mmCIF file of C-alpha atoms in Angstrom:
data_model
loop_
_atom_site.group_PDB
_atom_site.id
_atom_site.type_symbol
_atom_site.label_atom_id
_atom_site.label_comp_id
_atom_site.label_asym_id
_atom_site.label_seq_id
_atom_site.Cartn_x
_atom_site.Cartn_y
_atom_site.Cartn_z
ATOM 1 C CA MET A 1 81.024 29.395 115.173
ATOM 2 C CA ILE A 2 78.367 31.314 113.335
ATOM 3 C CA SER A 3 75.697 29.281 111.635
ATOM 4 C CA LYS A 4 74.826 29.610 107.964
ATOM 5 C CA HIS A 5 71.361 30.824 109.025
ATOM 6 C CA VAL A 6 72.903 33.695 110.958
ATOM 7 C CA ASN A 7 75.262 34.559 108.110
ATOM 8 C CA ARG A 8 72.306 34.735 105.762
ATOM 9 C CA ARG A 9 70.478 37.160 108.072
ATOM 10 C CA ILE A 10 73.576 39.367 108.243
ATOM 11 C CA VAL A 11 73.880 39.395 104.466
ATOM 12 C CA LEU A 12 70.219 40.312 104.102
ATOM 13 C CA ARG A 13 70.496 43.093 106.690
ATOM 14 C CA SER A 14 73.656 44.387 105.025
ATOM 15 C CA SER A 15 71.993 44.390 101.638
ATOM 16 C CA ALA A 16 69.009 46.256 103.026
ATOM 17 C CA ALA A 17 71.300 48.831 104.673
ATOM 18 C CA ALA A 18 73.214 49.295 101.447
ATOM 19 C CA ALA A 19 69.996 49.818 99.509
ATOM 20 C CA ALA A 20 68.799 52.336 102.071
ATOM 21 C CA TRP A 21 72.107 54.211 101.874
ATOM 22 C CA LEU A 22 71.936 54.342 98.097
ATOM 23 C CA ALA A 23 68.385 55.670 98.289
ATOM 24 C CA ALA A 24 69.461 58.365 100.753
ATOM 25 C CA ALA A 25 72.729 59.190 99.002
ATOM 26 C CA PRO A 26 71.423 62.114 96.900
ATOM 27 C CA ALA A 27 70.087 63.831 100.024
ATOM 28 C CA ILE A 28 73.314 63.202 101.933
ATOM 29 C CA ILE A 29 75.408 64.506 99.061
ATOM 30 C CA GLY A 30 73.067 67.473 98.727
ATOM 31 C CA ARG A 31 73.521 68.337 102.380
ATOM 32 C CA ALA A 32 77.288 68.078 102.015
ATOM 33 C CA GLN A 33 77.208 70.388 99.025
ATOM 34 C CA ALA A 34 75.026 72.817 100.976
ATOM 35 C CA ALA A 35 77.499 72.977 103.830
ATOM 36 C CA THR A 36 77.876 76.391 105.426
ATOM 37 C CA MET A 37 80.299 78.657 103.569
ATOM 38 C CA LYS A 38 82.616 80.441 105.974
ATOM 39 C CA MET A 39 84.062 83.917 105.352
ATOM 40 C CA ARG A 40 86.350 86.263 107.257
ATOM 41 C CA CYS A 41 85.660 90.005 107.331
ATOM 42 C CA SER A 42 88.313 92.509 108.469
ATOM 43 C CA SER A 43 88.139 96.069 109.782
ATOM 44 C CA SER A 44 90.819 98.311 111.285
ATOM 45 C CA LEU A 45 88.352 100.062 113.585
ATOM 46 C CA PRO A 46 87.326 98.998 117.104
ATOM 47 C CA ASN A 47 84.415 96.657 117.788
ATOM 48 C CA ASP A 48 82.064 99.564 118.482
ATOM 49 C CA PRO A 49 78.457 98.789 117.416
ATOM 50 C CA LYS A 50 77.521 102.443 117.020
ATOM 51 C CA TYR A 51 80.512 104.523 115.931
ATOM 52 C CA ALA A 52 82.759 102.044 114.077
ATOM 53 C CA ASN A 53 81.746 101.673 110.430
ATOM 54 C CA GLY A 54 83.126 98.139 110.056
ATOM 55 C CA ARG A 55 81.134 96.750 112.975
ATOM 56 C CA VAL A 56 77.983 98.577 111.877
ATOM 57 C CA TYR A 57 78.317 97.212 108.352
ATOM 58 C CA TYR A 58 78.934 93.684 109.652
ATOM 59 C CA ALA A 59 75.803 93.801 111.833
ATOM 60 C CA ASN A 60 73.760 95.005 108.862
ATOM 61 C CA LEU A 61 75.232 92.280 106.650
ATOM 62 C CA ILE A 62 74.277 89.525 109.096
ATOM 63 C CA LYS A 63 70.766 90.975 109.321
ATOM 64 C CA SER A 64 70.464 91.091 105.520
ATOM 65 C CA LEU A 65 71.778 87.544 105.082
ATOM 66 C CA LYS A 66 69.140 86.253 107.496
ATOM 67 C CA ALA A 67 66.447 88.255 105.685
ATOM 68 C CA ASN A 68 67.561 86.623 102.416
ATOM 69 C CA GLY A 69 67.340 83.160 103.963
ATOM 70 C CA LEU A 70 71.118 82.721 103.912
ATOM 71 C CA GLY A 71 71.810 82.847 107.626
ATOM 72 C CA GLU A 72 72.649 79.141 107.791
ATOM 73 C CA GLN A 73 74.348 78.921 104.391
ATOM 74 C CA ILE A 74 76.898 81.708 104.886
ATOM 75 C CA GLU A 75 78.791 82.286 108.113
ATOM 76 C CA VAL A 76 80.759 85.542 108.304
ATOM 77 C CA THR A 77 83.216 86.004 111.163
ATOM 78 C CA PHE A 78 84.177 89.583 111.986
ATOM 79 C CA PHE A 79 87.717 90.614 112.911
ATOM 80 C CA PRO A 80 87.861 94.260 114.126
ATOM 81 C CA ASP A 81 90.740 96.342 115.443
ATOM 82 C CA ASN A 82 93.412 95.126 112.992
ATOM 83 C CA GLN A 83 93.194 91.556 114.310
ATOM 84 C CA LEU A 84 94.117 90.189 110.879
ATOM 85 C CA GLY A 85 96.892 92.758 110.347
ATOM 86 C CA GLN A 86 97.343 96.382 109.317
ATOM 87 C CA GLU A 87 95.142 97.530 106.448
ATOM 88 C CA ILE A 88 97.884 97.493 103.802
ATOM 89 C CA ASP A 89 98.539 93.821 104.630
ATOM 90 C CA VAL A 90 94.848 92.943 104.720
ATOM 91 C CA ILE A 91 94.066 94.477 101.308
ATOM 92 C CA ASN A 92 96.861 92.377 99.840
ATOM 93 C CA SER A 93 95.420 89.303 101.558
ATOM 94 C CA VAL A 94 92.044 90.076 99.989
ATOM 95 C CA LYS A 95 93.795 90.306 96.623
ATOM 96 C CA LEU A 96 95.351 86.877 97.187
ATOM 97 C CA GLY A 97 92.130 85.333 98.471
ATOM 98 C CA VAL A 98 93.483 84.718 101.990
ATOM 99 C CA ILE A 99 90.850 87.061 103.488
ATOM 100 C CA ASP A 100 87.377 87.191 101.951
ATOM 101 C CA LEU A 101 85.992 90.596 102.957
ATOM 102 C CA MET A 102 87.345 93.925 104.118
ATOM 103 C CA VAL A 103 85.433 97.059 105.136
ATOM 104 C CA SER A 104 87.573 100.166 104.717
ATOM 105 C CA GLY A 105 87.827 103.474 102.926
ATOM 106 C CA SER A 106 88.576 103.577 99.211
ATOM 107 C CA SER A 107 91.962 105.061 100.093
ATOM 108 C CA ILE A 108 93.684 101.822 101.066
ATOM 109 C CA SER A 109 93.125 100.145 97.688
ATOM 110 C CA ALA A 110 94.767 103.064 95.876
ATOM 111 C CA ASN A 111 98.021 101.456 96.977
ATOM 112 C CA LEU A 112 97.179 98.578 94.618
ATOM 113 C CA VAL A 113 95.480 100.523 91.823
ATOM 114 C CA PRO A 114 96.346 104.253 91.836
ATOM 115 C CA LEU A 115 93.210 105.233 89.905
ATOM 116 C CA VAL A 116 91.144 104.498 93.027
ATOM 117 C CA GLY A 117 92.877 107.547 94.511
ATOM 118 C CA THR A 118 90.536 109.698 92.433
ATOM 119 C CA PHE A 119 88.021 109.495 95.288
ATOM 120 C CA ASP A 120 90.605 110.838 97.762
ATOM 121 C CA LEU A 121 91.246 114.086 95.903
ATOM 122 C CA GLY A 122 90.768 117.032 98.226
ATOM 123 C CA TYR A 123 87.439 118.866 98.029
ATOM 124 C CA LEU A 124 86.236 116.726 95.104
ATOM 125 C CA PHE A 125 82.919 115.798 96.738
ATOM 126 C CA THR A 126 80.696 118.339 98.471
ATOM 127 C CA SER A 127 78.660 115.878 100.558
ATOM 128 C CA TYR A 128 77.903 112.194 100.890
ATOM 129 C CA GLN A 129 74.504 112.710 99.298
ATOM 130 C CA GLN A 130 76.226 114.178 96.240
ATOM 131 C CA GLN A 131 78.633 111.236 96.228
ATOM 132 C CA THR A 132 75.774 108.724 96.106
ATOM 133 C CA LYS A 133 74.160 110.554 93.182
ATOM 134 C CA ALA A 134 77.462 110.624 91.305
ATOM 135 C CA PHE A 135 78.051 106.913 91.923
ATOM 136 C CA ASP A 136 74.508 106.071 90.820
ATOM 137 C CA ALA A 137 75.192 108.071 87.648
ATOM 138 C CA GLY A 138 78.210 105.878 86.855
ATOM 139 C CA ALA A 139 81.197 107.605 88.476
ATOM 140 C CA ALA A 140 82.151 104.491 90.460
ATOM 141 C CA LYS A 141 82.105 101.985 87.586
ATOM 142 C CA PRO A 142 85.527 102.799 86.042
ATOM 143 C CA ILE A 143 87.135 102.628 89.481
ATOM 144 C CA GLU A 144 85.502 99.293 90.276
ATOM 145 C CA ASP A 145 86.588 97.856 86.922
ATOM 146 C CA ALA A 146 90.174 99.045 87.405
ATOM 147 C CA LEU A 147 90.432 97.485 90.862
ATOM 148 C CA LEU A 148 89.064 94.154 89.668
ATOM 149 C CA LYS A 149 91.444 94.099 86.702
ATOM 150 C CA GLY A 150 94.512 95.326 88.557
ATOM 151 C CA GLY A 151 93.905 93.950 92.036
ATOM 152 C CA SER A 152 91.562 90.944 91.685
ATOM 153 C CA ILE A 153 89.191 92.649 94.141
ATOM 154 C CA HIS A 154 85.504 93.434 93.736
ATOM 155 C CA ILE A 155 83.940 96.459 95.362
ATOM 156 C CA ILE A 156 80.578 94.862 95.990
ATOM 157 C CA ALA A 157 79.012 97.840 97.771
ATOM 158 C CA TRP A 158 79.670 101.465 98.686
ATOM 159 C CA ALA A 159 78.746 102.921 102.043
ATOM 160 C CA TYR A 160 79.854 106.099 103.867
ATOM 161 C CA ASN A 161 82.598 106.723 106.302
ATOM 162 C CA PHE A 162 80.778 108.294 109.219
ATOM 163 C CA GLY A 163 81.408 111.897 108.262
ATOM 164 C CA ALA A 164 83.895 113.948 106.282
ATOM 165 C CA ARG A 165 87.584 113.851 107.175
ATOM 166 C CA SER A 166 88.631 116.881 109.230
ATOM 167 C CA VAL A 167 91.717 117.765 111.281
ATOM 168 C CA LEU A 168 92.041 116.938 114.995
ATOM 169 C CA ALA A 169 95.112 118.661 116.444
ATOM 170 C CA LYS A 170 96.748 119.601 119.721
ATOM 171 C CA LYS A 171 96.292 123.312 118.916
ATOM 172 C CA PRO A 172 93.527 125.313 117.198
ATOM 173 C CA VAL A 173 93.643 125.353 113.390
ATOM 174 C CA LYS A 174 91.630 127.985 111.531
ATOM 175 C CA THR A 175 93.795 128.761 108.510
ATOM 176 C CA PRO A 176 96.495 127.049 106.419
ATOM 177 C CA GLU A 177 99.033 129.132 108.337
ATOM 178 C CA ASP A 178 97.873 127.552 111.619
ATOM 179 C CA LEU A 179 98.442 124.102 110.122
ATOM 180 C CA ALA A 180 101.974 124.899 108.948
ATOM 181 C CA GLY A 181 104.573 122.555 110.453
ATOM 182 C CA LEU A 182 102.096 120.394 112.359
ATOM 183 C CA LYS A 183 102.752 116.653 111.983
ATOM 184 C CA ILE A 184 99.320 115.403 110.947
ATOM 185 C CA ARG A 185 98.793 111.690 110.439
ATOM 186 C CA THR A 186 97.411 110.640 107.079
ATOM 187 C CA LEU A 187 96.622 107.262 105.633
ATOM 188 C CA PRO A 188 99.606 105.599 103.922
ATOM 189 C CA ASN A 189 98.188 106.909 100.664
ATOM 190 C CA PRO A 190 100.012 109.439 98.456
ATOM 191 C CA ILE A 191 96.819 111.286 97.443
ATOM 192 C CA ILE A 192 95.688 112.031 100.998
ATOM 193 C CA THR A 193 99.247 112.801 102.054
ATOM 194 C CA GLU A 194 99.556 115.313 99.209
ATOM 195 C CA CYS A 195 96.185 116.857 100.109
ATOM 196 C CA LEU A 196 97.294 117.549 103.686
ATOM 197 C CA ARG A 197 100.666 118.845 102.471
ATOM 198 C CA LEU A 198 98.916 121.319 100.181
ATOM 199 C CA MET A 199 96.700 122.364 103.093
ATOM 200 C CA GLY A 200 99.888 123.321 104.944
ATOM 201 C CA ALA A 201 100.574 120.368 107.231
ATOM 202 C CA ALA A 202 103.686 118.257 107.660
ATOM 203 C CA ALA A 203 101.716 115.258 106.391
ATOM 204 C CA THR A 204 102.844 112.050 108.123
ATOM 205 C CA PRO A 205 101.672 108.674 106.727
ATOM 206 C CA LEU A 206 101.135 106.092 109.468
ATOM 207 C CA ALA A 207 99.198 102.844 109.943
ATOM 208 C CA PHE A 208 95.894 103.285 111.769
ATOM 209 C CA GLY A 209 96.881 101.000 114.623
ATOM 210 C CA GLU A 210 99.872 103.188 115.498
ATOM 211 C CA ILE A 211 98.069 106.544 115.762
ATOM 212 C CA TYR A 212 97.167 106.601 119.460
ATOM 213 C CA THR A 213 100.645 105.842 120.789
ATOM 214 C CA ALA A 214 102.210 108.260 118.279
ATOM 215 C CA LEU A 215 99.944 111.043 119.573
ATOM 216 C CA GLN A 216 100.832 110.158 123.157
ATOM 217 C CA ALA A 217 104.555 110.184 122.399
ATOM 218 C CA GLY A 218 104.452 113.502 120.540
ATOM 219 C CA VAL A 219 105.448 111.893 117.249
ATOM 220 C CA LEU A 220 102.207 113.340 115.871
ATOM 221 C CA ASP A 221 100.514 116.694 116.462
ATOM 222 C CA GLY A 222 97.191 115.396 115.183
ATOM 223 C CA LEU A 223 95.357 113.416 112.530
ATOM 224 C CA GLU A 224 92.540 113.779 110.034
ATOM 225 C CA HIS A 225 89.434 111.615 110.336
ATOM 226 C CA ASP A 226 85.672 111.635 110.836
ATOM 227 C CA PRO A 227 84.044 112.331 114.238
ATOM 228 C CA PRO A 228 82.738 108.803 115.023
ATOM 229 C CA THR A 229 86.134 107.227 114.304
ATOM 230 C CA ILE A 230 87.867 109.767 116.534
ATOM 231 C CA LEU A 231 85.342 108.991 119.258
ATOM 232 C CA ALA A 232 85.460 105.189 118.899
ATOM 233 C CA SER A 233 89.269 105.141 118.879
ATOM 234 C CA LYS A 234 89.543 107.665 121.756
ATOM 235 C CA PHE A 235 91.928 109.945 119.863
ATOM 236 C CA TYR A 236 90.252 112.868 121.655
ATOM 237 C CA GLU A 237 92.193 111.857 124.773
ATOM 238 C CA THR A 238 95.411 113.147 123.226
ATOM 239 C CA ALA A 239 94.270 116.042 120.983
ATOM 240 C CA LYS A 240 91.521 118.528 121.834
ATOM 241 C CA HIS A 241 90.968 120.828 118.815
ATOM 242 C CA TYR A 242 88.839 119.660 115.871
ATOM 243 C CA ALA A 243 88.952 121.904 112.799
ATOM 244 C CA LEU A 244 86.039 121.259 110.432
ATOM 245 C CA THR A 245 88.110 121.350 107.256
ATOM 246 C CA GLN A 246 85.925 118.619 105.688
ATOM 247 C CA HIS A 247 88.564 118.186 103.016
ATOM 248 C CA ILE A 248 87.649 114.622 101.964
ATOM 249 C CA PHE A 249 84.342 112.748 101.823
ATOM 250 C CA SER A 250 85.985 109.353 101.566
ATOM 251 C CA PRO A 251 83.632 106.561 100.452
ATOM 252 C CA LEU A 252 83.531 103.362 102.469
ATOM 253 C CA ALA A 253 84.157 100.308 100.309
ATOM 254 C CA VAL A 254 83.212 96.697 100.890
ATOM 255 C CA TYR A 255 86.063 94.740 99.305
ATOM 256 C CA PHE A 256 85.462 91.154 98.222
ATOM 257 C CA SER A 257 88.118 88.729 97.050
ATOM 258 C CA ASP A 258 87.757 87.593 93.440
ATOM 259 C CA THR A 259 88.899 84.147 94.591
ATOM 260 C CA THR A 260 85.946 83.895 96.989
ATOM 261 C CA PHE A 261 83.621 85.380 94.365
ATOM 262 C CA ASN A 262 84.534 82.645 91.888
ATOM 263 C CA ARG A 263 84.220 79.727 94.302
ATOM 264 C CA MET A 264 80.644 80.588 95.259
ATOM 265 C CA ALA A 265 77.748 78.887 93.516
ATOM 266 C CA PRO A 266 75.981 81.497 91.311
ATOM 267 C CA LYS A 267 72.666 81.385 93.191
ATOM 268 C CA LEU A 268 74.360 81.662 96.578
ATOM 269 C CA ARG A 269 76.594 84.463 95.301
ATOM 270 C CA ASP A 270 73.649 86.447 93.944
ATOM 271 C CA GLY A 271 71.900 86.244 97.292
ATOM 272 C CA PHE A 272 75.048 87.252 99.125
ATOM 273 C CA LEU A 273 75.700 90.242 96.858
ATOM 274 C CA ASP A 274 72.120 91.415 97.262
ATOM 275 C CA ALA A 275 72.495 91.232 101.060
ATOM 276 C CA ALA A 276 75.838 93.061 100.897
ATOM 277 C CA LYS A 277 74.324 95.944 98.936
ATOM 278 C CA GLN A 278 71.353 96.237 101.293
ATOM 279 C CA ALA A 279 73.734 96.305 104.254
ATOM 280 C CA ALA A 280 75.610 99.198 102.628
ATOM 281 C CA THR A 281 72.380 101.163 102.200
ATOM 282 C CA ASP A 282 71.530 100.632 105.869
ATOM 283 C CA THR A 283 75.060 101.629 106.898
ATOM 284 C CA ARG A 284 74.857 104.889 104.918
ATOM 285 C CA ALA A 285 71.723 105.880 106.795
ATOM 286 C CA HIS A 286 73.371 105.054 110.110
ATOM 287 C CA GLY A 287 76.507 107.035 109.242
ATOM 288 C CA LEU A 288 74.591 110.201 108.465
ATOM 289 C CA ALA A 289 72.715 109.905 111.748
ATOM 290 C CA VAL A 290 75.697 109.374 114.043
ATOM 291 C CA GLU A 291 78.094 111.993 112.632
ATOM 292 C CA LYS A 292 76.389 114.905 114.399
ATOM 293 C CA GLU A 293 75.851 112.861 117.544
ATOM 294 C CA ALA A 294 79.530 111.916 117.680
ATOM 295 C CA LEU A 295 80.576 115.533 117.186
ATOM 296 C CA ALA A 296 78.363 116.591 120.101
ATOM 297 C CA THR A 297 79.814 113.814 122.266
ATOM 298 C CA LEU A 298 83.359 114.939 121.442
ATOM 299 C CA VAL A 299 82.446 118.412 122.709
ATOM 300 C CA GLU A 300 81.153 116.846 125.934
ATOM 301 C CA LYS A 301 84.527 115.120 126.308
ATOM 302 C CA GLY A 302 86.408 118.407 126.118
ATOM 303 C CA VAL A 303 87.101 118.793 122.407
ATOM 304 C CA THR A 304 86.796 122.300 120.963
ATOM 305 C CA VAL A 305 85.194 122.345 117.514
ATOM 306 C CA VAL A 306 86.908 124.975 115.373
ATOM 307 C CA GLU A 307 85.112 126.669 112.478
ATOM 308 C CA CYS A 308 87.944 127.188 110.011
ATOM 309 C CA ASP A 309 88.454 129.057 106.734
ATOM 310 C CA LYS A 310 87.445 126.124 104.541
ATOM 311 C CA GLU A 311 87.644 128.158 101.341
ATOM 312 C CA ALA A 312 91.292 129.032 102.004
ATOM 313 C CA PHE A 313 92.115 125.334 102.330
ATOM 314 C CA ARG A 314 90.086 124.442 99.246
ATOM 315 C CA LYS A 315 91.943 126.975 97.074
ATOM 316 C CA ARG A 316 95.274 125.564 98.175
ATOM 317 C CA VAL A 317 94.221 122.026 97.268
ATOM 318 C CA LEU A 318 92.646 122.765 93.857
ATOM 319 C CA PRO A 319 95.834 122.100 91.812
ATOM 320 C CA GLN A 320 95.914 118.530 93.116
ATOM 321 C CA THR A 321 93.038 117.402 90.898
ATOM 322 C CA ASP A 322 94.497 118.975 87.742
ATOM 323 C CA ASN A 323 97.856 117.335 88.381
ATOM 324 C CA PHE A 324 96.215 113.986 89.066
ATOM 325 C CA ILE A 325 94.324 114.109 85.764
ATOM 326 C CA LYS A 326 97.504 114.994 83.880
ATOM 327 C CA ALA A 327 99.194 111.924 85.340
ATOM 328 C CA ARG A 328 96.113 109.702 84.840
ATOM 329 C CA PRO A 329 93.912 110.992 82.007
ATOM 330 C CA GLU A 330 91.461 108.125 82.556
ATOM 331 C CA ALA A 331 90.374 109.899 85.751
ATOM 332 C CA LYS A 332 89.035 112.941 83.883
ATOM 333 C CA ALA A 333 85.663 111.435 82.975
ATOM 334 C CA VAL A 334 85.126 110.361 86.596
ATOM 335 C CA VAL A 335 86.077 113.786 87.973
ATOM 336 C CA ASP A 336 83.906 115.599 85.411
ATOM 337 C CA LEU A 337 80.886 113.466 86.287
ATOM 338 C CA ILE A 338 81.344 114.053 90.016
ATOM 339 C CA ARG A 339 81.731 117.813 89.540
ATOM 340 C CA ALA A 340 78.634 117.926 87.345
ATOM 341 C CA THR A 341 76.516 116.170 89.961
ATOM 342 C CA GLN A 342 74.496 118.376 92.265
ATOM 343 C CA ALA A 343 73.684 117.292 95.811
#
């Protein structure tokens, strides 16, 4: 049996505890509201900290988040090497809000909003430096707006793929005639596929994760990509001739789900977007530095770099842009601004 005296002490202690909890409640609730926000970031490339653009961008993003004081408020987990699926599936997951972030070329989102394919037109850009100037002048804004409206995806930053796209093949390619009949892998993107077809190749769309085995099996005669990606993915083990066609300077996009965008508190979102843009700037600088280094390393690994007749390829591809503008007149202002921009 518990005495009345004891019961009274319990009631008093309970009342004191309740009062203390009520006093602390705002802080407890505040901590709950400030719980770490978790995001998932996808890349198709390997987990290479030097030559894979997705991993490099991720490292720069984490660094920028910490610099902005958001290291404990936002936790980004990185999934390289198609761990969350092939790119076409991932971009749709970003659209649906299942995946928060994706680092990939602009090309993949053209499957959702064809206007994005403007940036994949052959020989449209002359360098990445020229691309940055054109984007700063407003060339990217109509594309960003179209993707948000048509795909529920923000492009929150632009970086560089680590070099222009050129052709790696199992035989030397110097002219369009040399490329004739060769099965060259392209992104599953009609603009890039058409570019390679006009250059003379038997353009073959294929998911990134299937390239290596297709080269091994003879299903492909080559592919088109930048030097660091070829090095990081070890495609040089199956094809030894790299023709510097430099037909596309594909921008690297940081895709962000509109669903995630809208569920972030404004202050937290502003800090995150600022960090994301700074990470893109740092990644651009890194990309320019490692392109030449990767090319030299490919030579060391037995790849022959072929100086090709770039002008002959460019002339073959020129009609692509005119035809694209006829089909999508809204692209004309973007193309005109890019062409008017000097490096």
